[in-house]
Coordinates of C-alpha atoms in Angstrom, one line a residue:
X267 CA -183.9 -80.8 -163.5
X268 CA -185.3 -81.6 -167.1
X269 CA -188.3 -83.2 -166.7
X270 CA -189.8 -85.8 -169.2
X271 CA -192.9 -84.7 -171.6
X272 CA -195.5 -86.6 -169.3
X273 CA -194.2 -85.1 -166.6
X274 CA -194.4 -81.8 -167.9
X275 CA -197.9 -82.7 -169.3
X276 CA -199.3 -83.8 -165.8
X277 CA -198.0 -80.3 -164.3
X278 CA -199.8 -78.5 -167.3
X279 CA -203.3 -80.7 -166.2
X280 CA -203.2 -79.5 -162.7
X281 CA -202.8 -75.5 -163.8
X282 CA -205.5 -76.2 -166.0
X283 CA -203.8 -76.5 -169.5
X284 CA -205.3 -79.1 -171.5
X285 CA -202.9 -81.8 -173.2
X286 CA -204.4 -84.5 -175.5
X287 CA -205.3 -88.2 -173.9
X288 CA -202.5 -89.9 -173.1
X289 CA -201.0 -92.8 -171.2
X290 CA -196.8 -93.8 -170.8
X291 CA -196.0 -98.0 -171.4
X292 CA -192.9 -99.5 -171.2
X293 CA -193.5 -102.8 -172.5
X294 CA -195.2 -103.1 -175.9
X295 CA -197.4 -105.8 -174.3
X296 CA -199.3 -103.0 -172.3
X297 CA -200.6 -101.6 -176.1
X298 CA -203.7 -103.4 -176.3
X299 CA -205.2 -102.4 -173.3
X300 CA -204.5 -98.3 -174.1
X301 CA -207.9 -96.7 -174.2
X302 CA -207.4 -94.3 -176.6
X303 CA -208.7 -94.1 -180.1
X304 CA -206.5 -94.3 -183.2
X305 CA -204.6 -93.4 -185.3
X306 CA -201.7 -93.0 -182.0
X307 CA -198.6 -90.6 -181.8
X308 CA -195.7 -92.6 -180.1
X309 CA -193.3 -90.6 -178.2
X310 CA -190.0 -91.2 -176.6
X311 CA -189.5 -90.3 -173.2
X312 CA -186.0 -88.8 -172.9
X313 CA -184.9 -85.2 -171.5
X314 CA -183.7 -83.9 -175.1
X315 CA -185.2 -82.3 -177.9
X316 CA -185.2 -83.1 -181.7
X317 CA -187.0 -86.3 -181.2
X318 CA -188.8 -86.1 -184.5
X319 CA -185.9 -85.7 -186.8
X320 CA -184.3 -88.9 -184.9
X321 CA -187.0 -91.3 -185.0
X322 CA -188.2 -90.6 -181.7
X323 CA -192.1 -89.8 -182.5
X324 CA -193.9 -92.3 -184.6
X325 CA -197.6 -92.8 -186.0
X326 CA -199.4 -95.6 -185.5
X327 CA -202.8 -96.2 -187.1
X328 CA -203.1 -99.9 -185.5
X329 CA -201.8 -101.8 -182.3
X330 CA -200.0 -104.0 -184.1
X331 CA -197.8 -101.0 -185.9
X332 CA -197.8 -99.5 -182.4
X333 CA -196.3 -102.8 -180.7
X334 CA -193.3 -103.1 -183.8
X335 CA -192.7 -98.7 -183.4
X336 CA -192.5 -98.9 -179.4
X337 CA -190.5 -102.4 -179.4
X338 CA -187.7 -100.4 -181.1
X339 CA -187.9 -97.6 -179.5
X340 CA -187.9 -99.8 -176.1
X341 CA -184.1 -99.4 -175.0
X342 CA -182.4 -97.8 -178.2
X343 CA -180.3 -94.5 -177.1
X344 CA -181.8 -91.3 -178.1
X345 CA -179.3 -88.4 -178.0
X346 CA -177.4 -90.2 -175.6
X347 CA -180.3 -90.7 -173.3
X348 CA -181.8 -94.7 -172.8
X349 CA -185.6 -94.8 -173.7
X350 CA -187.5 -96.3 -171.3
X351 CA -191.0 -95.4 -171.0
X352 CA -193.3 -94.4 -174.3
X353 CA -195.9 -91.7 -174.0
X354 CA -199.1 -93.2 -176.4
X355 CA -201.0 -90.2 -177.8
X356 CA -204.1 -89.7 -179.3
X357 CA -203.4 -87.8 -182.6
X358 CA -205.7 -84.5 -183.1
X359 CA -206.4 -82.6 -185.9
X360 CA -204.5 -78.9 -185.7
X361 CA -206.0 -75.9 -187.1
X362 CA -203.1 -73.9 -186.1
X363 CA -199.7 -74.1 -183.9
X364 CA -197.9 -71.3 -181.9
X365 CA -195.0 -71.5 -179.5
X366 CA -195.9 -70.6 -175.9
X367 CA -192.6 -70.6 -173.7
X368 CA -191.1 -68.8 -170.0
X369 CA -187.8 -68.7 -169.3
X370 CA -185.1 -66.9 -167.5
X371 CA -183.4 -63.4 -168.6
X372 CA -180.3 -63.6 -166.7
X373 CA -179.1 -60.4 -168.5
X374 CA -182.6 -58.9 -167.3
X375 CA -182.8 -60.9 -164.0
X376 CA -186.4 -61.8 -164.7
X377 CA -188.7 -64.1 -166.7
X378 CA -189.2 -63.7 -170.4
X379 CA -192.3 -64.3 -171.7
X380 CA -191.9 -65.8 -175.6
X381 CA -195.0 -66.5 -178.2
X382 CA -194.9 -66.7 -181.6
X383 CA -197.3 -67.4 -184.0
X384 CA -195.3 -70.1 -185.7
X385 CA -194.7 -73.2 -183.9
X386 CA -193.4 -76.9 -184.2
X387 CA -189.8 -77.6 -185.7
X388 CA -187.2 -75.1 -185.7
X389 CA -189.7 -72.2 -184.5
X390 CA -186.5 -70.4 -183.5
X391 CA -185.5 -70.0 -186.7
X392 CA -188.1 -68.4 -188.0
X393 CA -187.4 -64.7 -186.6
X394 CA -190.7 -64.2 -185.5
X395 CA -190.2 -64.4 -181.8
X396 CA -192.3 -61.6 -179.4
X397 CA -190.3 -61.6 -176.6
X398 CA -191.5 -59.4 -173.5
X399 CA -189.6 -59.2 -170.0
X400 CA -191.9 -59.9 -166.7
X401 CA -191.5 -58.0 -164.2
X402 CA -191.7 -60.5 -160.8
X403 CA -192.8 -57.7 -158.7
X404 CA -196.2 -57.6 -160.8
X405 CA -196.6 -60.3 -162.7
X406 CA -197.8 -61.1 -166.2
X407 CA -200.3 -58.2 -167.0
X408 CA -202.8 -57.2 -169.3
X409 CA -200.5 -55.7 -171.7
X410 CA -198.4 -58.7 -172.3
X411 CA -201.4 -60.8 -173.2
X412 CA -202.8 -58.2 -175.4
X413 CA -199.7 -59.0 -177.8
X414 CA -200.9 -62.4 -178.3
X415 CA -203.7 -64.3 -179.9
X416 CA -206.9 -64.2 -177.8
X417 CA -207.0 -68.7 -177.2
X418 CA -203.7 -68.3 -176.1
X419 CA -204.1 -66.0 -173.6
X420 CA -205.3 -68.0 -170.7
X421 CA -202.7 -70.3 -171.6
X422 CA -200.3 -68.1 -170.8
X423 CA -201.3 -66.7 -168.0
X424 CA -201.6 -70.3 -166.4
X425 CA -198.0 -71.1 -167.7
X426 CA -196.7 -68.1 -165.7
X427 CA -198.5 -69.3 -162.6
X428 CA -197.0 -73.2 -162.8
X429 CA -193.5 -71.3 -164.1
X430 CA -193.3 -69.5 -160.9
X431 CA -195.1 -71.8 -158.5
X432 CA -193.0 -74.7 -159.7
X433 CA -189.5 -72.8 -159.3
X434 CA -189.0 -73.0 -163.3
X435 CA -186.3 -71.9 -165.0
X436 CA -188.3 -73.1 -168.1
X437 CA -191.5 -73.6 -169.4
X438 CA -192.0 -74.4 -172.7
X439 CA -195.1 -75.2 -174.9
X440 CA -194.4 -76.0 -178.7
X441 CA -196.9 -76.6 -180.5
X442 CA -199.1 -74.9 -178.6
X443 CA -202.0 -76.4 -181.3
X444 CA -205.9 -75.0 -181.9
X445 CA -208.2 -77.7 -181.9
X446 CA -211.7 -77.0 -182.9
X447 CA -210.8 -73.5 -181.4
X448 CA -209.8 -74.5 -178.2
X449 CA -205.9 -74.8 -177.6
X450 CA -203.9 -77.9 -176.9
X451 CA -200.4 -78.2 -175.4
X452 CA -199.2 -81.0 -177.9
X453 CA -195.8 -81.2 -176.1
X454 CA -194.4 -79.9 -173.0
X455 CA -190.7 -79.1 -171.7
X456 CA -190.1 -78.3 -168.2
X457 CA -187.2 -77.8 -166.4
X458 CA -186.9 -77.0 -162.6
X459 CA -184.7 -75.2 -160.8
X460 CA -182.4 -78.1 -159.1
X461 CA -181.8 -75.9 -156.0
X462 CA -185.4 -75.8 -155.3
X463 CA -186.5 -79.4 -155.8
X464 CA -186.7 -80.0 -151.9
X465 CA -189.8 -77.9 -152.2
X466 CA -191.4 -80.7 -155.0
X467 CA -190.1 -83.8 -153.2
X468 CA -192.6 -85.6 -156.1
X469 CA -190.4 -84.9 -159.1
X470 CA -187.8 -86.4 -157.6
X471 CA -189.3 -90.1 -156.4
X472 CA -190.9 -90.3 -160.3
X473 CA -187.4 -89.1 -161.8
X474 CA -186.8 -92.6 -164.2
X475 CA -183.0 -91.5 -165.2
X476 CA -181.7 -91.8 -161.7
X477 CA -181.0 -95.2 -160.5
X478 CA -182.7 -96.4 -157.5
X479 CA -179.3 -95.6 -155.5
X480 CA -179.0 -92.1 -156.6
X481 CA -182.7 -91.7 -156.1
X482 CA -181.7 -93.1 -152.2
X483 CA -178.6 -90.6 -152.3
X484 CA -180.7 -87.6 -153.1
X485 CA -182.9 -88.4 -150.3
X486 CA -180.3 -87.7 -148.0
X487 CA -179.0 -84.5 -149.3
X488 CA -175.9 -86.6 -151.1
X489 CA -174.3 -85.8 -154.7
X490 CA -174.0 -89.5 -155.7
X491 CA -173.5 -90.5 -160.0
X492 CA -173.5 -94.4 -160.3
X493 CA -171.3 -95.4 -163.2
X494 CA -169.9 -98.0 -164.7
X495 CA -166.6 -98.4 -162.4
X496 CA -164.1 -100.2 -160.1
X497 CA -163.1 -97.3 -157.7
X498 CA -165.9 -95.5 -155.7
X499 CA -164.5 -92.1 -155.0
X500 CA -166.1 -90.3 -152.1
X501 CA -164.6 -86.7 -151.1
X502 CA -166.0 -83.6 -149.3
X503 CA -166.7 -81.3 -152.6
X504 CA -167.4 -81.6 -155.8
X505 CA -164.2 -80.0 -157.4
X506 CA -162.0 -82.3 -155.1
X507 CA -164.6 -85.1 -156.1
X508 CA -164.3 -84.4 -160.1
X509 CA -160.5 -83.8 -159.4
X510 CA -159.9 -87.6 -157.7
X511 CA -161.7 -89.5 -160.6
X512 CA -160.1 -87.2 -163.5
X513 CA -156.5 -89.1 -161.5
X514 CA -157.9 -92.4 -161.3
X515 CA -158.1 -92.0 -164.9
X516 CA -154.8 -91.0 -165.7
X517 CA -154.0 -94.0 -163.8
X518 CA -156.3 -96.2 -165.9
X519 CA -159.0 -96.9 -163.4
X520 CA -162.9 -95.6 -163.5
X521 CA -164.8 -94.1 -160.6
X522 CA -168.1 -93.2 -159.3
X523 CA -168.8 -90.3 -157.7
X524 CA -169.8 -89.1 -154.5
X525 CA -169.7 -86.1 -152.8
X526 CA -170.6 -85.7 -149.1
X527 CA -171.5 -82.2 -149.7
X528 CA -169.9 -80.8 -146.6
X529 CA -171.5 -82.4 -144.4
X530 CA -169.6 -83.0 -140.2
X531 CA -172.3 -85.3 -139.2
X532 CA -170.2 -89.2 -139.1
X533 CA -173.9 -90.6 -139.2
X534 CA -173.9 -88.9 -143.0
X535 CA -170.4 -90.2 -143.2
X536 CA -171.7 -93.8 -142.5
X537 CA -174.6 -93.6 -144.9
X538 CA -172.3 -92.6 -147.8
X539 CA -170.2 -95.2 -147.1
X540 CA -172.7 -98.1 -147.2
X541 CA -174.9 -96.6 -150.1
X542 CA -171.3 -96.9 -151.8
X543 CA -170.7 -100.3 -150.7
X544 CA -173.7 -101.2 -152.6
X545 CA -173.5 -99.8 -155.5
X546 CA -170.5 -102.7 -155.8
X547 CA -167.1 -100.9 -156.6
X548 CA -163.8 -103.3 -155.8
X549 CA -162.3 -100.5 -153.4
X550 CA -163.6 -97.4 -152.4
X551 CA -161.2 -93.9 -152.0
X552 CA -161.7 -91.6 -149.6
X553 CA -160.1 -88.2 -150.0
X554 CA -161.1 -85.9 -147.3
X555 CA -159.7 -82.5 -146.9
X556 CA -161.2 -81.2 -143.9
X557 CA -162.7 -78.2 -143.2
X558 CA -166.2 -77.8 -142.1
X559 CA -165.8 -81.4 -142.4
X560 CA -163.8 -82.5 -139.5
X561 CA -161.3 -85.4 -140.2
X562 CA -162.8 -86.8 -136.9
X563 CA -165.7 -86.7 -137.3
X564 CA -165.3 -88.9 -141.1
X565 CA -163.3 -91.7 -138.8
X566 CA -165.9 -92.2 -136.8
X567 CA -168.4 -92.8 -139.8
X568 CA -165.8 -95.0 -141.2
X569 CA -165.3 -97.0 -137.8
X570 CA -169.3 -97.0 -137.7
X571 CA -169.7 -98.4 -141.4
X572 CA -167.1 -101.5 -140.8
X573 CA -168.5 -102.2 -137.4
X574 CA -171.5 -103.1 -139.5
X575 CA -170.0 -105.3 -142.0
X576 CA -169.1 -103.0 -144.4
X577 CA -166.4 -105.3 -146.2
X578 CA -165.4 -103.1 -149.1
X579 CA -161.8 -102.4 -149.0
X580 CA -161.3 -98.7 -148.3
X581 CA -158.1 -96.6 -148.7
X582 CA -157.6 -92.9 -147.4
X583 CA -155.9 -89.7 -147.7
X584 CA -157.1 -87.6 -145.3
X585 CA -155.5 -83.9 -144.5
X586 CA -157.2 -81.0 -142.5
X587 CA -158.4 -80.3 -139.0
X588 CA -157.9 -83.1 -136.8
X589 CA -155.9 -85.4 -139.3
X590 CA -153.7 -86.8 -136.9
X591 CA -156.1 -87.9 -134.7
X592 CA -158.5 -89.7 -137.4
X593 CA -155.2 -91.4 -138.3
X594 CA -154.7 -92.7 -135.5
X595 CA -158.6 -93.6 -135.1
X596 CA -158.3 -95.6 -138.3
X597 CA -155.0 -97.4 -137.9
X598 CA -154.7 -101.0 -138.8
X599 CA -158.4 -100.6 -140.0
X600 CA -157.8 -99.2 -143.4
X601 CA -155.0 -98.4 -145.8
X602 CA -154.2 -94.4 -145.4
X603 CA -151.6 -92.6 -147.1
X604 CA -150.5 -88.9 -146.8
X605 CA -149.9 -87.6 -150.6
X606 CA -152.5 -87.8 -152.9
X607 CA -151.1 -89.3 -155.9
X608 CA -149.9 -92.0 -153.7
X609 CA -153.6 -92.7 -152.6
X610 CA -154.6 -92.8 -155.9
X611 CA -152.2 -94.8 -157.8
X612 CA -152.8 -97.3 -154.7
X613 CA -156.3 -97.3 -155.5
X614 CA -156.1 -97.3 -158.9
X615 CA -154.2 -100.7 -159.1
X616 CA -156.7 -102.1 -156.4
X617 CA -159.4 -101.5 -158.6
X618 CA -157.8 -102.9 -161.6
X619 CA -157.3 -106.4 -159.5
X620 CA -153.2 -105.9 -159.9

């Protein structure tokens, strides 16, 4: 999970990494009431990099230049990502940048500590990269920080802390800037491990790129992607999932995406079922092969889900253990047919109104 800069930002705070004053807005009407002096940097929120070179951080040396800059910022696209918020910075005088980062060595199968004493725009370019492996057994030690500039030292050392703590897979700081000495994580890029974001249930209910559905979905342990469509596909795996809405496509249709993760709970079943419902599709196909998930067991979520008004028009294929009997469970309740493409072209034309 890529985590936007103020996010990132507010993680550095709490390990004790200072960040200039900031605040996020996502009106231009909140600008006059930001208490921080100018001149401002304006910053896009979005999980990408290269905001600089495509308009994405702006200076503003009054409110009124700040209201026009963050008004067109204010729901443009931004290497494919919608901007919604704007992070309002004060702007700082920089004696110096370096590039502070942690990441992953999967060829090593440990972190890689990375400083150089160049930073800002296309650092990794220059070819002036100290890279040293970190053994997770021990830690960050002495001898690594003794590569790098004194300021930065503590900095790093805290990094390594919030990198592991956090479950990173990265941990970036560029610029790492000197201030009147003191250094000043200008910008921020975290990503954590998505596996592990159970264990920091707070990044997930600030997360502003899921939509309040998916945000629900996640909550309870579902693989759900609202997009624009008339099919909702639901299926037990995400390769059978992916492999449904690639054939609703050949047969010109669009479908969102849910996988029930393998779940043989039919309460789970239900829940899918009505958080699809709402998220408005004209039919919904279910494609169950079943495994750990019992055919059964998904009949009786389905029976559960239309006994509580669930009106969405639903058609089937379901094959696996105990597919006769969740046949006969759901006959005359919804449309079920044995081969696949059949399901699917069925569905398809449902969802196109024909």
């Amino acid at each position: 999970m890529d985590l936007l800069e103020h996010q990132g930002k507010e993680i550095l705070s709490r390990y004790g990494i200072e960040t200039p004053r900031g605040t996020v807005v996502d009106t231009p009407e909140s600008l006059p009431a930001v208490d921080i002096p100018l001149p401002w940097v304006l910053k896009a929120q979005v999980p990408a990099g290269g905001r600089m070179k495509a308009g994405g951080i702006r200076m503003a040396h009054s409110v009124k230049e700040a209201r026009r800059a963050t008004d067109e910022m204010l729901g443009s696209s931004l290497h494919g990502c919608r901007v919604d918020r704007v992070l309002v910075e004060e702007q700082v005088p920089v004696d110096w940048e370096w590039y502070l980062c942690l990441t992953i060595d999967r060829s090593l199968r440990m972190p890689r500590l990375l400083f150089s004493r160049r930073g800002g725009i296309e650092v990794e370019e220059t070819g002036e990269m100290l890279q040293l492996p970190v053994n997770p057994l021990v830690g960050l030690q002495e001898h690594h920080l003794r590569r790098m500039e004194k300021p930065a030292r503590p900095v790093a050392r805290r990094l390594y802390h919030l990198f592991r703590e956090m479950d990173c897979e990265l941990a970036e700081i560029n610029p790492l800037a000197v201030v009147d000495g003191r250094p000043l994580a200008l910008d921020a890029k975290i990503t954590v491990n998505h596996n592990a974001l159970y264990r920091h249930p707070e990044l997930l209910q600030h997360d502003p790129r899921l939509t309040p559905l998916e945000q629900e979905a996640q909550k309870m342990g579902l693989a759900f992607v609202q997009e624009e469509g008339e099919v909702g596909v639901i299926a037990n795996g995400a390769g059978l999932t992916m492999a449904t809405m690639d054939a609703l496509q050949d047969y010109g249709a669009r479908g969102l995406f849910l996988d029930l993760c393998g779940t043989d709970d039919a309460r789970q079943v239900e829940r899918a079922l009505s958080l699809m419902h709402r998220a408005g599709p004209r039919v919904i196909l279910l494609n169950l092969f079943g495994g750990i998930t019992k055919c059964d067991t998904v009949a009786r979520g389905v029976l559960s889900a239309l006994e509580k008004g669930m009106d969405t028009p639903i058609v089937a294929r379901i094959r696996g253990t105990n597919e006769e009997q969740a046949r006969q469970m759901l006959a005359d309740r919804v449309e079920s047919h044995l081969s696949f493409q059949e399901a699917v072209h069925r569905t398809a034309a449902l969802g196109r109104g024909s």
